Amino acid sequence: DYYGPGSRPLRVADGDEEFPDDAASLNKLITEFEKRMRTAAKALEFEEAARLRDRLKELRRQQIYKT
């Protein structure tokens, strides 16, 4: 999906969480999700790791428009 200037998704891919309004909070959230994804993968919880990966993709896409 393409989100051009002025149009941004309001929700994360499969959750009800909203995107943070500022770049610093978004970066913190991305870091937290990366840690959770790695932890899930190490615990062999691949479905959870994949879900987190998908949410990270959305957050990173949003990060482009915050910086």
PDB file of N, CA and C in Angstrom:
ATOM      1  N   ASP A   1       0.831  -1.189   0.000  1.00  0.00           N
ATOM      2  CA  ASP A   1       0.000   0.000   0.000  1.00  0.00           C
ATOM      3  C   ASP A   1       0.866   1.240   0.000  1.00  0.00           C
ATOM      4  N   TYR A   2       0.385   2.269  -0.665  1.00  0.00           N
ATOM      5  CA  TYR A   2       1.121   3.529  -0.725  1.00  0.00           C
ATOM      6  C   TYR A   2       0.358   4.585   0.051  1.00  0.00           C
ATOM      7  N   TYR A   3       1.063   5.245   0.930  1.00  0.00           N
ATOM      8  CA  TYR A   3       0.486   6.346   1.681  1.00  0.00           C
ATOM      9  C   TYR A   3       1.243   7.604   1.287  1.00  0.00           C
ATOM     10  N   GLY A   4       0.656   8.394   0.444  1.00  0.00           N
ATOM     11  CA  GLY A   4       1.301   9.601  -0.039  1.00  0.00           C
ATOM     12  C   GLY A   4       1.267  10.705   0.999  1.00  0.00           C
ATOM     13  N   PRO A   5       1.910  11.817   0.691  1.00  0.00           N
ATOM     14  CA  PRO A   5       1.922  12.956   1.608  1.00  0.00           C
ATOM     15  C   PRO A   5       0.502  13.389   1.952  1.00  0.00           C
ATOM     16  N   GLY A   6       0.280  13.614   3.221  1.00  0.00           N
ATOM     17  CA  GLY A   6      -1.034  14.053   3.656  1.00  0.00           C
ATOM     18  C   GLY A   6      -2.006  12.930   3.940  1.00  0.00           C
ATOM     19  N   SER A   7      -1.684  11.704   3.528  1.00  0.00           N
ATOM     20  CA  SER A   7      -2.560  10.580   3.840  1.00  0.00           C
ATOM     21  C   SER A   7      -1.760   9.559   4.620  1.00  0.00           C
ATOM     22  N   ARG A   8      -2.207   9.301   5.815  1.00  0.00           N
ATOM     23  CA  ARG A   8      -1.499   8.339   6.640  1.00  0.00           C
ATOM     24  C   ARG A   8      -2.493   7.407   7.294  1.00  0.00           C
ATOM     25  N   PRO A   9      -2.118   6.169   7.481  1.00  0.00           N
ATOM     26  CA  PRO A   9      -3.013   5.237   8.156  1.00  0.00           C
ATOM     27  C   PRO A   9      -3.141   5.634   9.628  1.00  0.00           C
ATOM     28  N   LEU A  10      -4.297   5.442  10.200  1.00  0.00           N
ATOM     29  CA  LEU A  10      -4.516   5.827  11.580  1.00  0.00           C
ATOM     30  C   LEU A  10      -4.338   4.670  12.548  1.00  0.00           C
ATOM     31  N   ARG A  11      -4.391   3.476  12.065  1.00  0.00           N
ATOM     32  CA  ARG A  11      -4.292   2.307  12.942  1.00  0.00           C
ATOM     33  C   ARG A  11      -3.180   1.383  12.471  1.00  0.00           C
ATOM     34  N   VAL A  12      -2.678   0.605  13.409  1.00  0.00           N
ATOM     35  CA  VAL A  12      -1.672  -0.393  13.089  1.00  0.00           C
ATOM     36  C   VAL A  12      -2.376  -1.517  12.337  1.00  0.00           C
ATOM     37  N   ALA A  13      -1.628  -2.323  11.612  1.00  0.00           N
ATOM     38  CA  ALA A  13      -2.177  -3.314  10.688  1.00  0.00           C
ATOM     39  C   ALA A  13      -3.294  -4.173  11.284  1.00  0.00           C
ATOM     40  N   ASP A  14      -3.057  -4.792  12.435  1.00  0.00           N
ATOM     41  CA  ASP A  14      -4.076  -5.718  12.928  1.00  0.00           C
ATOM     42  C   ASP A  14      -4.503  -5.410  14.355  1.00  0.00           C
ATOM     43  N   GLY A  15      -4.192  -4.246  14.854  1.00  0.00           N
ATOM     44  CA  GLY A  15      -4.542  -3.916  16.227  1.00  0.00           C
ATOM     45  C   GLY A  15      -5.341  -2.635  16.299  1.00  0.00           C
ATOM     46  N   ASP A  16      -5.701  -2.277  17.507  1.00  0.00           N
ATOM     47  CA  ASP A  16      -6.469  -1.054  17.715  1.00  0.00           C
ATOM     48  C   ASP A  16      -5.592   0.080  18.226  1.00  0.00           C
ATOM     49  N   GLU A  17      -4.290  -0.119  18.250  1.00  0.00           N
ATOM     50  CA  GLU A  17      -3.394   0.921  18.721  1.00  0.00           C
ATOM     51  C   GLU A  17      -3.258   2.008  17.662  1.00  0.00           C
ATOM     52  N   GLU A  18      -3.208   3.247  18.125  1.00  0.00           N
ATOM     53  CA  GLU A  18      -2.973   4.340  17.195  1.00  0.00           C
ATOM     54  C   GLU A  18      -1.482   4.602  17.106  1.00  0.00           C
ATOM     55  N   PHE A  19      -1.063   5.215  16.010  1.00  0.00           N
ATOM     56  CA  PHE A  19       0.328   5.580  15.857  1.00  0.00           C
ATOM     57  C   PHE A  19       0.641   6.745  16.776  1.00  0.00           C
ATOM     58  N   PRO A  20       1.836   6.767  17.359  1.00  0.00           N
ATOM     59  CA  PRO A  20       2.240   7.924  18.159  1.00  0.00           C
ATOM     60  C   PRO A  20       2.313   9.173  17.281  1.00  0.00           C
ATOM     61  N   ASP A  21       2.103  10.327  17.908  1.00  0.00           N
ATOM     62  CA  ASP A  21       2.102  11.582  17.160  1.00  0.00           C
ATOM     63  C   ASP A  21       3.485  12.120  16.852  1.00  0.00           C
ATOM     64  N   ASP A  22       4.486  11.741  17.641  1.00  0.00           N
ATOM     65  CA  ASP A  22       5.819  12.297  17.414  1.00  0.00           C
ATOM     66  C   ASP A  22       6.823  11.203  17.066  1.00  0.00           C
ATOM     67  N   ALA A  23       7.882  11.620  16.392  1.00  0.00           N
ATOM     68  CA  ALA A  23       8.891  10.678  15.892  1.00  0.00           C
ATOM     69  C   ALA A  23       9.599   9.937  17.022  1.00  0.00           C
ATOM     70  N   ALA A  24       9.881  10.614  18.140  1.00  0.00           N
ATOM     71  CA  ALA A  24      10.597   9.974  19.248  1.00  0.00           C
ATOM     72  C   ALA A  24       9.777   8.822  19.833  1.00  0.00           C
ATOM     73  N   SER A  25       8.491   9.040  20.024  1.00  0.00           N
ATOM     74  CA  SER A  25       7.625   7.979  20.556  1.00  0.00           C
ATOM     75  C   SER A  25       7.504   6.828  19.567  1.00  0.00           C
ATOM     76  N   LEU A  26       7.443   7.157  18.309  1.00  0.00           N
ATOM     77  CA  LEU A  26       7.363   6.130  17.275  1.00  0.00           C
ATOM     78  C   LEU A  26       8.631   5.279  17.270  1.00  0.00           C
ATOM     79  N   ASN A  27       9.781   5.908  17.393  1.00  0.00           N
ATOM     80  CA  ASN A  27      11.052   5.176  17.448  1.00  0.00           C
ATOM     81  C   ASN A  27      11.102   4.252  18.659  1.00  0.00           C
ATOM     82  N   LYS A  28      10.617   4.719  19.802  1.00  0.00           N
ATOM     83  CA  LYS A  28      10.590   3.880  21.002  1.00  0.00           C
ATOM     84  C   LYS A  28       9.687   2.671  20.793  1.00  0.00           C
ATOM     85  N   LEU A  29       8.546   2.903  20.180  1.00  0.00           N
ATOM     86  CA  LEU A  29       7.605   1.811  19.932  1.00  0.00           C
ATOM     87  C   LEU A  29       8.200   0.786  18.972  1.00  0.00           C
ATOM     88  N   ILE A  30       8.886   1.253  17.951  1.00  0.00           N
ATOM     89  CA  ILE A  30       9.540   0.347  16.996  1.00  0.00           C
ATOM     90  C   ILE A  30      10.589  -0.501  17.714  1.00  0.00           C
ATOM     91  N   THR A  31      11.396   0.126  18.561  1.00  0.00           N
ATOM     92  CA  THR A  31      12.418  -0.599  19.314  1.00  0.00           C
ATOM     93  C   THR A  31      11.783  -1.652  20.213  1.00  0.00           C
ATOM     94  N   GLU A  32      10.692  -1.295  20.868  1.00  0.00           N
ATOM     95  CA  GLU A  32       9.996  -2.236  21.742  1.00  0.00           C
ATOM     96  C   GLU A  32       9.454  -3.425  20.948  1.00  0.00           C
ATOM     97  N   PHE A  33       8.844  -3.151  19.793  1.00  0.00           N
ATOM     98  CA  PHE A  33       8.302  -4.226  18.970  1.00  0.00           C
ATOM     99  C   PHE A  33       9.410  -5.132  18.430  1.00  0.00           C
ATOM    100  N   GLU A  34      10.551  -4.560  18.083  1.00  0.00           N
ATOM    101  CA  GLU A  34      11.677  -5.376  17.609  1.00  0.00           C
ATOM    102  C   GLU A  34      12.133  -6.336  18.693  1.00  0.00           C
ATOM    103  N   LYS A  35      12.241  -5.856  19.922  1.00  0.00           N
ATOM    104  CA  LYS A  35      12.652  -6.717  21.037  1.00  0.00           C
ATOM    105  C   LYS A  35      11.631  -7.824  21.271  1.00  0.00           C
ATOM    106  N   ARG A  36      10.356  -7.456  21.244  1.00  0.00           N
ATOM    107  CA  ARG A  36       9.306  -8.453  21.449  1.00  0.00           C
ATOM    108  C   ARG A  36       9.305  -9.489  20.338  1.00  0.00           C
ATOM    109  N   MET A  37       9.555  -9.067  19.105  1.00  0.00           N
ATOM    110  CA  MET A  37       9.590  -9.993  17.976  1.00  0.00           C
ATOM    111  C   MET A  37      10.737 -10.987  18.136  1.00  0.00           C
ATOM    112  N   ARG A  38      11.906 -10.490  18.495  1.00  0.00           N
ATOM    113  CA  ARG A  38      13.061 -11.382  18.692  1.00  0.00           C
ATOM    114  C   ARG A  38      12.822 -12.362  19.839  1.00  0.00           C
ATOM    115  N   THR A  39      12.237 -11.871  20.924  1.00  0.00           N
ATOM    116  CA  THR A  39      11.942 -12.733  22.066  1.00  0.00           C
ATOM    117  C   THR A  39      10.963 -13.832  21.674  1.00  0.00           C
ATOM    118  N   ALA A  40       9.940 -13.472  20.917  1.00  0.00           N
ATOM    119  CA  ALA A  40       8.958 -14.466  20.468  1.00  0.00           C
ATOM    120  C   ALA A  40       9.616 -15.504  19.563  1.00  0.00           C
ATOM    121  N   ALA A  41      10.486 -15.067  18.675  1.00  0.00           N
ATOM    122  CA  ALA A  41      11.157 -16.007  17.774  1.00  0.00           C
ATOM    123  C   ALA A  41      12.061 -16.963  18.550  1.00  0.00           C
ATOM    124  N   LYS A  42      12.776 -16.430  19.537  1.00  0.00           N
ATOM    125  CA  LYS A  42      13.648 -17.291  20.350  1.00  0.00           C
ATOM    126  C   LYS A  42      12.843 -18.312  21.140  1.00  0.00           C
ATOM    127  N   ALA A  43      11.624 -17.934  21.520  1.00  0.00           N
ATOM    128  CA  ALA A  43      10.755 -18.838  22.267  1.00  0.00           C
ATOM    129  C   ALA A  43       9.964 -19.744  21.335  1.00  0.00           C
ATOM    130  N   LEU A  44      10.315 -19.728  20.049  1.00  0.00           N
ATOM    131  CA  LEU A  44       9.659 -20.544  19.022  1.00  0.00           C
ATOM    132  C   LEU A  44       8.174 -20.215  18.867  1.00  0.00           C
ATOM    133  N   GLU A  45       7.812 -18.985  19.169  1.00  0.00           N
ATOM    134  CA  GLU A  45       6.444 -18.508  18.974  1.00  0.00           C
ATOM    135  C   GLU A  45       6.409 -17.747  17.649  1.00  0.00           C
ATOM    136  N   PHE A  46       6.460 -18.508  16.579  1.00  0.00           N
ATOM    137  CA  PHE A  46       6.636 -17.923  15.252  1.00  0.00           C
ATOM    138  C   PHE A  46       5.417 -17.134  14.780  1.00  0.00           C
ATOM    139  N   GLU A  47       4.232 -17.558  15.179  1.00  0.00           N
ATOM    140  CA  GLU A  47       3.040 -16.811  14.783  1.00  0.00           C
ATOM    141  C   GLU A  47       3.056 -15.420  15.402  1.00  0.00           C
ATOM    142  N   GLU A  48       3.406 -15.339  16.672  1.00  0.00           N
ATOM    143  CA  GLU A  48       3.496 -14.042  17.354  1.00  0.00           C
ATOM    144  C   GLU A  48       4.603 -13.200  16.734  1.00  0.00           C
ATOM    145  N   ALA A  49       5.735 -13.807  16.449  1.00  0.00           N
ATOM    146  CA  ALA A  49       6.847 -13.079  15.822  1.00  0.00           C
ATOM    147  C   ALA A  49       6.426 -12.529  14.457  1.00  0.00           C
ATOM    148  N   ALA A  50       5.686 -13.296  13.695  1.00  0.00           N
ATOM    149  CA  ALA A  50       5.211 -12.837  12.384  1.00  0.00           C
ATOM    150  C   ALA A  50       4.206 -11.703  12.528  1.00  0.00           C
ATOM    151  N   ARG A  51       3.338 -11.784  13.508  1.00  0.00           N
ATOM    152  CA  ARG A  51       2.369 -10.714  13.758  1.00  0.00           C
ATOM    153  C   ARG A  51       3.096  -9.419  14.117  1.00  0.00           C
ATOM    154  N   LEU A  52       4.090  -9.534  14.973  1.00  0.00           N
ATOM    155  CA  LEU A  52       4.875  -8.359  15.358  1.00  0.00           C
ATOM    156  C   LEU A  52       5.658  -7.806  14.173  1.00  0.00           C
ATOM    157  N   ARG A  53       6.183  -8.693  13.339  1.00  0.00           N
ATOM    158  CA  ARG A  53       6.893  -8.257  12.130  1.00  0.00           C
ATOM    159  C   ARG A  53       5.981  -7.438  11.229  1.00  0.00           C
ATOM    160  N   ASP A  54       4.754  -7.895  11.067  1.00  0.00           N
ATOM    161  CA  ASP A  54       3.805  -7.175  10.225  1.00  0.00           C
ATOM    162  C   ASP A  54       3.466  -5.809  10.803  1.00  0.00           C
ATOM    163  N   ARG A  55       3.327  -5.742  12.109  1.00  0.00           N
ATOM    164  CA  ARG A  55       3.044  -4.458  12.749  1.00  0.00           C
ATOM    165  C   ARG A  55       4.243  -3.531  12.626  1.00  0.00           C
ATOM    166  N   LEU A  56       5.437  -4.098  12.714  1.00  0.00           N
ATOM    167  CA  LEU A  56       6.657  -3.293  12.548  1.00  0.00           C
ATOM    168  C   LEU A  56       6.722  -2.680  11.161  1.00  0.00           C
ATOM    169  N   LYS A  57       6.299  -3.425  10.163  1.00  0.00           N
ATOM    170  CA  LYS A  57       6.285  -2.892   8.795  1.00  0.00           C
ATOM    171  C   LYS A  57       5.414  -1.641   8.713  1.00  0.00           C
ATOM    172  N   GLU A  58       4.260  -1.700   9.351  1.00  0.00           N
ATOM    173  CA  GLU A  58       3.361  -0.548   9.357  1.00  0.00           C
ATOM    174  C   GLU A  58       3.966   0.622  10.126  1.00  0.00           C
ATOM    175  N   LEU A  59       4.591   0.324  11.244  1.00  0.00           N
ATOM    176  CA  LEU A  59       5.209   1.390  12.039  1.00  0.00           C
ATOM    177  C   LEU A  59       6.365   2.033  11.281  1.00  0.00           C
ATOM    178  N   ARG A  60       7.162   1.216  10.618  1.00  0.00           N
ATOM    179  CA  ARG A  60       8.275   1.773   9.842  1.00  0.00           C
ATOM    180  C   ARG A  60       7.781   2.599   8.670  1.00  0.00           C
ATOM    181  N   ARG A  61       6.703   2.173   8.087  1.00  0.00           N
ATOM    182  CA  ARG A  61       6.105   2.949   7.000  1.00  0.00           C
ATOM    183  C   ARG A  61       5.662   4.310   7.530  1.00  0.00           C
ATOM    184  N   GLN A  62       5.083   4.296   8.711  1.00  0.00           N
ATOM    185  CA  GLN A  62       4.651   5.552   9.329  1.00  0.00           C
ATOM    186  C   GLN A  62       5.854   6.413   9.711  1.00  0.00           C
ATOM    187  N   GLN A  63       6.942   5.768  10.095  1.00  0.00           N
ATOM    188  CA  GLN A  63       8.159   6.473  10.503  1.00  0.00           C
ATOM    189  C   GLN A  63       8.703   7.341   9.360  1.00  0.00           C
ATOM    190  N   ILE A  64       8.550   6.890   8.145  1.00  0.00           N
ATOM    191  CA  ILE A  64       9.019   7.643   6.987  1.00  0.00           C
ATOM    192  C   ILE A  64       8.399   9.032   6.953  1.00  0.00           C
ATOM    193  N   TYR A  65       7.136   9.124   7.342  1.00  0.00           N
ATOM    194  CA  TYR A  65       6.422  10.395   7.252  1.00  0.00           C
ATOM    195  C   TYR A  65       6.618  11.254   8.495  1.00  0.00           C
ATOM    196  N   LYS A  66       7.230  10.696   9.542  1.00  0.00           N
ATOM    197  CA  LYS A  66       7.473  11.457  10.771  1.00  0.00           C
ATOM    198  C   LYS A  66       8.825  12.137  10.771  1.00  0.00           C
ATOM    199  N   THR A  67       9.760  11.623   9.958  1.00  0.00           N
ATOM    200  CA  THR A  67      11.107  12.179   9.976  1.00  0.00           C
ATOM    201  C   THR A  67      11.331  13.170   8.851  1.00  0.00           C
TER     202      THR A  67
END
